[in-house]
Each structure stands twice: as C-alpha cells, then as structure tokens.
Short mmCIF file of C-alpha atoms in Angstrom, two decimals:
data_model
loop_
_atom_site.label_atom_id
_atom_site.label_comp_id
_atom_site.label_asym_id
_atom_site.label_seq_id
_atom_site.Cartn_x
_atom_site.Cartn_y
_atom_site.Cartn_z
CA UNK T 1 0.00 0.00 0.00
CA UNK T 2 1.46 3.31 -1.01
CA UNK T 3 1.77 5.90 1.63
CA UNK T 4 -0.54 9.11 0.91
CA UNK T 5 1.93 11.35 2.93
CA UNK T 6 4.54 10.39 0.12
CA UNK T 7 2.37 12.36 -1.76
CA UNK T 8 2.97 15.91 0.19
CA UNK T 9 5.76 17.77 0.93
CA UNK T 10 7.43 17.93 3.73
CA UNK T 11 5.51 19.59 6.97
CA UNK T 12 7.45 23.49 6.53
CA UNK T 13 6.82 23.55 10.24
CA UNK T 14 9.17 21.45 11.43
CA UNK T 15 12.21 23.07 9.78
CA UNK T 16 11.41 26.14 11.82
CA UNK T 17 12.03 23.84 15.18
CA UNK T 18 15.89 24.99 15.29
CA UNK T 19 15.10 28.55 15.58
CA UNK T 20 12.40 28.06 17.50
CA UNK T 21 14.90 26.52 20.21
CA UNK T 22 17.42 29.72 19.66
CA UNK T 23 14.72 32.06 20.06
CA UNK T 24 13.35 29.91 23.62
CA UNK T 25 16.89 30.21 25.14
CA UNK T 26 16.68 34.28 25.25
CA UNK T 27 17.06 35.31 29.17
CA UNK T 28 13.08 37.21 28.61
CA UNK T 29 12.08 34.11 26.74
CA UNK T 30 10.86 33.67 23.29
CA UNK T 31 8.07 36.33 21.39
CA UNK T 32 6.71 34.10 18.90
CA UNK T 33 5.11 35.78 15.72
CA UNK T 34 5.22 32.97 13.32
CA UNK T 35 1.77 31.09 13.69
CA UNK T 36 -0.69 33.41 14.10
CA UNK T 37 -2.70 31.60 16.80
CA UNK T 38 -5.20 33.61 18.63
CA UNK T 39 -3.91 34.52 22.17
CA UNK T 40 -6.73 36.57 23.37
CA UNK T 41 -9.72 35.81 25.24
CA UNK T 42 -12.43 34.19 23.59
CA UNK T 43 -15.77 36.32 24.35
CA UNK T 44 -17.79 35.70 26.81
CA UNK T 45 -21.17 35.47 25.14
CA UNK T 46 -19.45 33.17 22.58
CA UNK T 47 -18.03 30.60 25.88
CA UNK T 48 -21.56 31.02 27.82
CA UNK T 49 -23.24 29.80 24.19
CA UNK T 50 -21.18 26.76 23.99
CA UNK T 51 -22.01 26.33 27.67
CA UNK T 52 -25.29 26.26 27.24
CA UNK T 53 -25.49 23.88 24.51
CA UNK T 54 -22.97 21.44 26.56
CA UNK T 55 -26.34 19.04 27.31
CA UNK T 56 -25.58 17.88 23.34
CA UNK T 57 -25.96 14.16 23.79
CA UNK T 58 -27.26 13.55 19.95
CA UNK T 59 -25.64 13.74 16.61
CA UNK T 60 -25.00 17.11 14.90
CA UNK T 61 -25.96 17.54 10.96
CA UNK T 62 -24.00 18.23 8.42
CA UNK T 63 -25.82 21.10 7.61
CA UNK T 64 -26.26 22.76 10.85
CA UNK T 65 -29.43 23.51 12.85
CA UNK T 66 -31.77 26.32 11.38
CA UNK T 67 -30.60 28.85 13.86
CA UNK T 68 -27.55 28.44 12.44
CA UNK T 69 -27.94 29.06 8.58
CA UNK T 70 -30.18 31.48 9.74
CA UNK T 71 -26.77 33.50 11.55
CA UNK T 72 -24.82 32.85 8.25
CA UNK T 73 -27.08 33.63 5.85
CA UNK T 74 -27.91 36.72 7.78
CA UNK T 75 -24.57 37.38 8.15
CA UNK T 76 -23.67 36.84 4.55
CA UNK T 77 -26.02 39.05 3.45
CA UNK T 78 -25.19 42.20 6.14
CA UNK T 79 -21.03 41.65 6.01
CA UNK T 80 -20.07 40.64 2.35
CA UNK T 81 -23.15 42.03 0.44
CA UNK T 82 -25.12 38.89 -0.73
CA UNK T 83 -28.28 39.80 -0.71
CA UNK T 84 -29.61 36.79 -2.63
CA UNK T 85 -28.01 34.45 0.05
CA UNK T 86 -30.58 31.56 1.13
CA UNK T 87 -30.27 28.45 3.08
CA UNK T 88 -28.98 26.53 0.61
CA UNK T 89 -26.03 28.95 0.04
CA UNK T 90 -24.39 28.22 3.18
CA UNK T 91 -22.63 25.20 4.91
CA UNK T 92 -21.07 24.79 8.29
CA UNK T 93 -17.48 22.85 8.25
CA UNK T 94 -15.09 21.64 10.48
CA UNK T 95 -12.42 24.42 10.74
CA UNK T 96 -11.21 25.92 7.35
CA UNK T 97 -8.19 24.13 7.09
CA UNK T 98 -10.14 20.99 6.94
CA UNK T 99 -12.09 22.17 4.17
CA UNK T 100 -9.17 23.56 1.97
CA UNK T 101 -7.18 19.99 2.43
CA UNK T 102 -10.26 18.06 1.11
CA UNK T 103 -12.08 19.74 -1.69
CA UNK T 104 -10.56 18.81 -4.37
CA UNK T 105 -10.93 15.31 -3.31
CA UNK T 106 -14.64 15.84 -1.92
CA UNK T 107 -15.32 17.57 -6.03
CA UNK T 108 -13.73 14.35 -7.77
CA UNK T 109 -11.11 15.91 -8.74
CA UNK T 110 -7.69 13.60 -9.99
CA UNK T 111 -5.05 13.04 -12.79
CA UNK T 112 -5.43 15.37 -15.35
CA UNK T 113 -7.10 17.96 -13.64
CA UNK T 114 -5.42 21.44 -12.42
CA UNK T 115 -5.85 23.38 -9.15
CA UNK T 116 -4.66 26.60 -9.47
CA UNK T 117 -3.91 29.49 -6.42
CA UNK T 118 -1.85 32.06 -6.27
CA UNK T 119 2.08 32.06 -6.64
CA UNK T 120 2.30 32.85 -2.81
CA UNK T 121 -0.26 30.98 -0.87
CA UNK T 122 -1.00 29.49 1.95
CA UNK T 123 0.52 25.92 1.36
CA UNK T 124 -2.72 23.70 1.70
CA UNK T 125 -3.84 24.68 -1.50
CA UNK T 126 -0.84 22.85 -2.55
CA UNK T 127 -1.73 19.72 -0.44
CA UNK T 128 -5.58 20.04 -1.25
CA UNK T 129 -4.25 19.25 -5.19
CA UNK T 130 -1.21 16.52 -4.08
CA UNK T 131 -4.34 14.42 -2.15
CA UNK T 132 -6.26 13.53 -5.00
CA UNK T 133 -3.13 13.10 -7.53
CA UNK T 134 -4.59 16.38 -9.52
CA UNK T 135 -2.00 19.19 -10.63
CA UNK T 136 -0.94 22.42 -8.86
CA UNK T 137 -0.69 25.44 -10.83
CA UNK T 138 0.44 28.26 -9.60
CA UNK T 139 0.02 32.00 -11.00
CA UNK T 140 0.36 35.97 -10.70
CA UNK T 141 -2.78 36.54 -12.62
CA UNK T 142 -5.15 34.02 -12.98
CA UNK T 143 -6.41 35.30 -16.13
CA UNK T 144 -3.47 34.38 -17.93
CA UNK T 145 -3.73 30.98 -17.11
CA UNK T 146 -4.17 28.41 -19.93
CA UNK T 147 -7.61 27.44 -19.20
CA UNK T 148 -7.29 23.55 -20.50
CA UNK T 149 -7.72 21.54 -17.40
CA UNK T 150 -8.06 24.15 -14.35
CA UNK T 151 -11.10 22.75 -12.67
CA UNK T 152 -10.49 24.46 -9.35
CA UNK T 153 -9.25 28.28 -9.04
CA UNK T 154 -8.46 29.80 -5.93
CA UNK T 155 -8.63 33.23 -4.63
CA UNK T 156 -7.05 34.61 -1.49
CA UNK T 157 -7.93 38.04 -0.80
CA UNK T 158 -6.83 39.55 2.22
CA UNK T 159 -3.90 37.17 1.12
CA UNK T 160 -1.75 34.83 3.39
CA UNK T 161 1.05 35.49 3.92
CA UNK T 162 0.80 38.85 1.91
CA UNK T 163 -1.82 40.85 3.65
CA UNK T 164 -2.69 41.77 0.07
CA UNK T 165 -6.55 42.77 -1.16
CA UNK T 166 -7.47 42.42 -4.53
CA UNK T 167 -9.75 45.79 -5.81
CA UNK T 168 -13.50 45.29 -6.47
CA UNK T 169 -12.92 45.41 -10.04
CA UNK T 170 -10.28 42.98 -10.10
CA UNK T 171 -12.13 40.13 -8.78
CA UNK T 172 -15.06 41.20 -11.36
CA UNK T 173 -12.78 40.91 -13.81
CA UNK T 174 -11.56 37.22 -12.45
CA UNK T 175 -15.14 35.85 -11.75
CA UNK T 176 -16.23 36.71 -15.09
CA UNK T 177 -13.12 35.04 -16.79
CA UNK T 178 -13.44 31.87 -14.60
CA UNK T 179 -17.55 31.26 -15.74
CA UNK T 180 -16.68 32.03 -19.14
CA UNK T 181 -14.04 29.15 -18.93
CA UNK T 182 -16.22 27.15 -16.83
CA UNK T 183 -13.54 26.79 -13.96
CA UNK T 184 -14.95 27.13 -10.49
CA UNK T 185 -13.85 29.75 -8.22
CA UNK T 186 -13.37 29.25 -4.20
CA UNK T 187 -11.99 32.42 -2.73
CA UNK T 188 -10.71 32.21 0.95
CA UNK T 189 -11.77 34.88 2.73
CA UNK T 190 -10.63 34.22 6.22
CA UNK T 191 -9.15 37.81 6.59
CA UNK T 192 -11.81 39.65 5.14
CA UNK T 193 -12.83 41.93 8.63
CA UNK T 194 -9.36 42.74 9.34
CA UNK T 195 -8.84 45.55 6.70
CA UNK T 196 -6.37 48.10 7.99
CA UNK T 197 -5.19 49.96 4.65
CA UNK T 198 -7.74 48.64 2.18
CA UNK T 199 -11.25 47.21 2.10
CA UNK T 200 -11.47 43.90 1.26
CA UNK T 201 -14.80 42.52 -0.73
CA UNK T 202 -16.28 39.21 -0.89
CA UNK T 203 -16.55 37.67 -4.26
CA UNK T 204 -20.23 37.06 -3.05
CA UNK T 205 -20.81 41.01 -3.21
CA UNK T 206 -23.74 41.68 -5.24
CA UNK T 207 -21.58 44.27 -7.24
CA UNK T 208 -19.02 41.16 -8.20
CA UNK T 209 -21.19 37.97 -8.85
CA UNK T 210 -23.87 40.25 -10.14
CA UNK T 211 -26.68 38.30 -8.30
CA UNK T 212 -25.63 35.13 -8.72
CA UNK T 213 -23.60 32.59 -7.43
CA UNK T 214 -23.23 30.78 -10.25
CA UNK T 215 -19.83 28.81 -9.70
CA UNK T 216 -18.48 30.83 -7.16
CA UNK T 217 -18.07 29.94 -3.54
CA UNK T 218 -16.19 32.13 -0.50
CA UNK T 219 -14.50 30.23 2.56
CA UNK T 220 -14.94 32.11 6.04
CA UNK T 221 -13.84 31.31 9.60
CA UNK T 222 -14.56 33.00 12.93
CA UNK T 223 -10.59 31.59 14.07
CA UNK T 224 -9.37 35.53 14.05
CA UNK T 225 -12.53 37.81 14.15
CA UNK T 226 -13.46 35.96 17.09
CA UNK T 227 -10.65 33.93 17.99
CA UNK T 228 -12.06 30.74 17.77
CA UNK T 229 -9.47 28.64 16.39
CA UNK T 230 -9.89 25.98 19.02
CA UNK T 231 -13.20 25.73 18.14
CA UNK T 232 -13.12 24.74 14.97
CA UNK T 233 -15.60 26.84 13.40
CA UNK T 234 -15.94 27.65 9.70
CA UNK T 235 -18.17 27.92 6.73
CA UNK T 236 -18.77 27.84 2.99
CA UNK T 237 -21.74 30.52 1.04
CA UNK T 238 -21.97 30.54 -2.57
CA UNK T 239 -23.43 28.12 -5.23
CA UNK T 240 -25.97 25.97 -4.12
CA UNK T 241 -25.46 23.06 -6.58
CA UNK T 242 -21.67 23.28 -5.33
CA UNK T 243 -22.69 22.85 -1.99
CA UNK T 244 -24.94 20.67 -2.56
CA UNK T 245 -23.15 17.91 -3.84
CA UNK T 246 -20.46 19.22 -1.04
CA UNK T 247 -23.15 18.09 1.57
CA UNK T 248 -24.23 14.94 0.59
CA UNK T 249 -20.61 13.64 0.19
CA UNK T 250 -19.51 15.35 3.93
CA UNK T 251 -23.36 13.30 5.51
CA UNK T 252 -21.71 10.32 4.44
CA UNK T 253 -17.92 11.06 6.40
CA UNK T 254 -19.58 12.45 9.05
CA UNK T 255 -17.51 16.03 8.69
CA UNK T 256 -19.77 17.20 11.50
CA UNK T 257 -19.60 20.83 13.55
CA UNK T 258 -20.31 19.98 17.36
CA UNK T 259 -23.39 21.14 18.61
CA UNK T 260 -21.93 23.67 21.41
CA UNK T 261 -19.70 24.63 18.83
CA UNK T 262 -22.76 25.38 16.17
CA UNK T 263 -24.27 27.43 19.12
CA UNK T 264 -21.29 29.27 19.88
CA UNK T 265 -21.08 29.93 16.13
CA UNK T 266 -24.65 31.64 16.23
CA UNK T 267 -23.76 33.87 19.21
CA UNK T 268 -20.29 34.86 17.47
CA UNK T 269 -22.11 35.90 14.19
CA UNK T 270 -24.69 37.62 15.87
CA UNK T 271 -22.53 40.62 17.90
CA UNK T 272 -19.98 42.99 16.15
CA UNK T 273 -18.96 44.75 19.37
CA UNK T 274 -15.97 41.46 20.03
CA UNK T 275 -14.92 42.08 16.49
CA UNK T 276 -14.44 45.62 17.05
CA UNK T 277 -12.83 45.11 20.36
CA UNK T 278 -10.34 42.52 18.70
CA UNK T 279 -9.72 44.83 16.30
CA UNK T 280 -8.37 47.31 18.09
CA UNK T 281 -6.50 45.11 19.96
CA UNK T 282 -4.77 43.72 16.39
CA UNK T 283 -4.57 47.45 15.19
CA UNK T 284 -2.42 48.68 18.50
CA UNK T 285 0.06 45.60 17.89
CA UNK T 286 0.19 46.06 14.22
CA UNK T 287 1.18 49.60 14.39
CA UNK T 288 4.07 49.31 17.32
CA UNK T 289 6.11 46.20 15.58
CA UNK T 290 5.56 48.32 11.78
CA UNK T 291 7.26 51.17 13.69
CA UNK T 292 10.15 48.99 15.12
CA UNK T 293 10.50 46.88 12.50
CA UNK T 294 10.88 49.49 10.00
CA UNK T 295 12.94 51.54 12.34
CA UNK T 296 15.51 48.07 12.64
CA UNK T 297 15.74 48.73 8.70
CA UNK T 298 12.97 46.23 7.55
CA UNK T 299 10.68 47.23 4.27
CA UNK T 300 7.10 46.41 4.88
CA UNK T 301 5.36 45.49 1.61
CA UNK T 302 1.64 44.89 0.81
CA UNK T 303 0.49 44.21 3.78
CA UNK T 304 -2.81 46.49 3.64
CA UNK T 305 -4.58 43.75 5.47
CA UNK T 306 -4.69 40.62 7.76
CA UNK T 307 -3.07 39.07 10.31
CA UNK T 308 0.42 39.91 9.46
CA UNK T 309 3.52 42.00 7.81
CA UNK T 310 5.19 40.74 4.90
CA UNK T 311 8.85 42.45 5.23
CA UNK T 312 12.06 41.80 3.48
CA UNK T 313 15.49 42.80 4.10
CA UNK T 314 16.86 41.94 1.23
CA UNK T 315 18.16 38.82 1.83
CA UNK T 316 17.81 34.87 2.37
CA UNK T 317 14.69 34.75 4.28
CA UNK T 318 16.06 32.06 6.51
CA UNK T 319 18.96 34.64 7.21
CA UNK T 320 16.95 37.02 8.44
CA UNK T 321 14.49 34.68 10.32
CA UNK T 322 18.24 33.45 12.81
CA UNK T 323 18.94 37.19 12.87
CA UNK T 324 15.74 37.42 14.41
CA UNK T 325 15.61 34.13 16.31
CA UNK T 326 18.99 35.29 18.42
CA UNK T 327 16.82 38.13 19.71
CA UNK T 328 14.22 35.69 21.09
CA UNK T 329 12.15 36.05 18.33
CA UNK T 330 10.38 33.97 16.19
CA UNK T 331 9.31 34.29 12.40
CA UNK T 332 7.63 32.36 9.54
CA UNK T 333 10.04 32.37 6.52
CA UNK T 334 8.75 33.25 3.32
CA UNK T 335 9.46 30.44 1.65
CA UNK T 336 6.90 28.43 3.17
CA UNK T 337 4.52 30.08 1.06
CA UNK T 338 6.22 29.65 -2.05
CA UNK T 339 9.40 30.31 -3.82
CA UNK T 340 8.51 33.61 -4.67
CA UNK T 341 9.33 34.55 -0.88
CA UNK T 342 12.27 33.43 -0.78
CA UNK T 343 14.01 36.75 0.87
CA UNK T 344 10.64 37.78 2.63
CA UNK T 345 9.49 36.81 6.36
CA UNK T 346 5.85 36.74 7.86
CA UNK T 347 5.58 38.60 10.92
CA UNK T 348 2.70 37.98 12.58
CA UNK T 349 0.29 40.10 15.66
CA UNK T 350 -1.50 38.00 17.34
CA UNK T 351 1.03 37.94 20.60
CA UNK T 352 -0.23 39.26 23.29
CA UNK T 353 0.17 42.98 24.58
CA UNK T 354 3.61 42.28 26.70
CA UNK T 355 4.69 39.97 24.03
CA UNK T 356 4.63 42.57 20.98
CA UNK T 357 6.11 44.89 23.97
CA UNK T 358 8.84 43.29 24.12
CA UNK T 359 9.75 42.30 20.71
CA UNK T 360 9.49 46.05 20.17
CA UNK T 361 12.31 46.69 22.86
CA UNK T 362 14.57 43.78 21.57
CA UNK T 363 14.18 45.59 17.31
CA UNK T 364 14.76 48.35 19.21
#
C-alpha cells in the first residue's frame, strides 16, 4: 500500500524547530510571531453559548441547525453584500483548514485535472491538489492561465502570507473570466474583517457575482474575528449546486460541527462589538512592531490587510528569520509560502500585549 503522505511535501513547520529553540533560550524568553494563533480571550457570550449547549448528547448535521444558517445567511447578506443568500447557500465545516485539504478530493477531482492558487499561498492549496493526484498550478494573474484543465481556481484576498486585497474590479474581472471558462472559483476569505489599509470585498458582493452565485463559492472562519481557532468553526456561502453535492458527500464522512460549537457559532455571528474590540487590539500591535520593524531597517510590503507583515530585508529569508531568532524572536520564513518569498518573512500580531512589547524593545 502506497503511503498518501509520500504524496505531500514535507511539513514546513518542522524546519522552523531549530530557531524556534534559539529564540526559547533568550534570558526574557521567546516572542513568537510565526503562527498566528489567537492569544486573546475568547468572548464571553461566545463561551456562555457553547455552555449552554454542553447538554448535546445527539448527533449534529452536516448542515447545521436552522438557527444556524439562519446567523450565516444573515450574516452573509449584512457583512459581504449577498443579498440573494438563502439556506442553501451556506454550509457549516469543520475548521477551514479541513475544508481547503479536502475539496478537491470531496469535487472528484484527480489526474489530469489542475488546481490553481496564487504564486504565494498558503501551502494547503498545494496539499488540497497533491491528495487527490490532480496538478498544482500556480500563478500571478489568474487570467493568464491556460484554461485547459483548471477545474479548481483559488482566490485569497486579504492574502496569506501577503496581507494583500485584490480591488472590487479585479475580482469582477476574475469571476467573469473563470464562468466564461467554466472553472470554479473558491476564494478564501478568512481575513476579510481585518482591513487596515484597504477594504477587502467578498466575491459574493452583489456588485461582483452580479446576483448570482453561479460557480463561485467564498470560505470564512470565525478563528481571528473571534478567535475561535480551538473551536473549529468555519463555513462555505456561494453556489448551491456546489454545496450541494459538497453536503451529501460530507453526511456520508460524518464532517460534523459539534453542537456547542454550532451554538457558539450563532452567538459569534450575531454581535460585532468582540470584532471591534479585537480589532483594536490587532490594530495597536500592528502599528508598534511596523514602527520597530521598519525603524531596525525592515521594508514592509503589501500588507494592507490581515493578520500579518510581509517584510524583506533583502536577503535569504532564513537569514533574516536566525537574525531574528537570536533576539528571542520567532518568524515564519517566506518560503513556506512559495518560492517567490524566498528573501521575505511573515511577521505575525496575534502575541499578546507584553509579548509585541517586548519584541518592540529587543528591534529596538
């Protein structure tokens, strides 16, 4: 029996274990910016939801209860501008992550087919593709893509690890070239409410589909808005057909969101005032390490949304990730999201308060 995992490259993680160690051994102990894991509180309303819904001793659906399409559609409609968005538009999943990995496998896609993201992506697109033995493509504009085979285009806007937003009219443009090619479009939107220098759009907006969903589909999480990452709690909106099919193949694997965590999901979508609050919090830590890093000589680019700064210093990103390390802390080298950032680094906010505090003081 082959192995699958021969398939897949090698997990970029644990090459960053070295200067994980070097960055550990500083005497005020390591400031970790490469993940991106949530630190902060979760909210309360969201905790006291999923403690509510703890007396969950029967199975979950697929699909969710009706309270909760009823918070994502009515979400989906209010945030991204789909004001067509029903029922059947939306589907809970198991983390985003999860979802990513498995398409192209759950839309029976193999050899001879093409899954194509951008040239610096987050690197499950990659492993989505290797899975079910189709090919990965990767590209700067999608619309100069040879259409012949791409069954599966992906969009990324706020990007990872970029912080990057494509314009309004750009993903018109995109949307209109993928249906006349008849190449379905899933755009991963995970970033979308933490705009800082731009204002990032759905592909759902009414002003970009036109109205329909018609082979388009947008990924969302609550992981960052709400930091919920431990709870596992995602979703799909777009075409119906798409998701369709999508749910009848996840009933049979039993991809199912816990109850609590389907509650929890409903209180989340239902109050802005945490997703302010959090992003305030993201905005104060963004803004000190920009100042020190680009006072140590770093050059922030893109980076007009997101979770993170994309900065260079113009050199071997693993160079500058030791530099880094020796100062207790820790990066994500570019490379993990490609070639193409190959003398970048991802620097990421989510530490807490004293953390960014005091990787500030050590750039400093």
């Amino acid at each position: 029996m082959a192995a699958v995992s021969d398939r897949l490259p090698a997990f970029p993680w644990d090459k960053l274990e070295p200067y994980k160690k070097t960055a550990a051994a500083h005497a005020d102990g390591i400031v970790d910016l490469s993940v991106g894991t949530p630190v902060d509180p979760v909210p309360q309303l969201i905790r006291q939801a999923l403690i509510d819904a703890a007396d969950s001793p029967g199975y979950p659906t697929v699909w969710g209860t009706p309270a909760l399409r009823d918070a994502i559609t009515g979400w989906v409609r209010g945030r991204l501008g789909a004001s067509a968005a029903e029922h059947r538009n939306v589907l809970p999943v198991v983390g985003s992550k999860e979802l990513v990995a498995w398409l192209p496998t759950q839309l029976g896609l193999g050899a001879g087919d093409k899954v194509a993201y951008p040239r610096l992506a987050y690197p499950t697109y990659e492993v989505g593709a290797r899975l079910c033995g189709a090919q990965a493509v990767v590209y700067d504009d999608p619309t100069a893509l040879d259409p012949a085979g791409v069954k599966l285009l992906w969009l990324n806007s706020p990007s990872n690890p970029t912080g990057q937003v494509l314009p309004k009219e750009e993903l018109i443009r995109i949307v209109a070239w993928a249906r006349e090619h008849g190449i379905l479009v899933f755009s991963d939107e995970c970033y979308l409410e933490l705009g800082w220098e731009a204002e990032p759009v759905s592909v759902l907006h009414d002003e970009v589909c036109g109205g329909s969903y018609e082979g388009i589909v947008a990924v969302h999480s609550l992981s960052k808005r709400s930091n919920l990452a431990g709870y596992r709690a995602a979703f799909v909106a777009g075409d119906a057909a798409v998701l369709g099919e999508l749910l009848e193949i996840r009933k049979h694997g039993g991809m199912m969101t816990p109850a609590p965590v389907q509650a929890a999901t409903v209180a989340a979508l239902g109050d802005d005032l945490h997703v302010e609050e959090q992003r305030r919090r993201y905005a104060a830590r963004r803004a000190a390490l920009r100042t020190a890093l680009e006072a140590h000589g770093f050059r922030v680019e893109h980076s007009e949304a997101s979770l993170y700064l994309w900065v260079t210093w113009d050199e071997p990103c693993w160079d500058t990730v030791a530099h880094l390390a020796e100062r207790g802390i820790l990066v994500a080298p570019g490379d993990f999201y490609g070639e193409a950032g190959a003398r970048h680094v991802r620097v990421a906010f989510t530490a807490t308060d004293e953390r960014v505090e005091a990787a500030v003081k050590r750039l400093g």
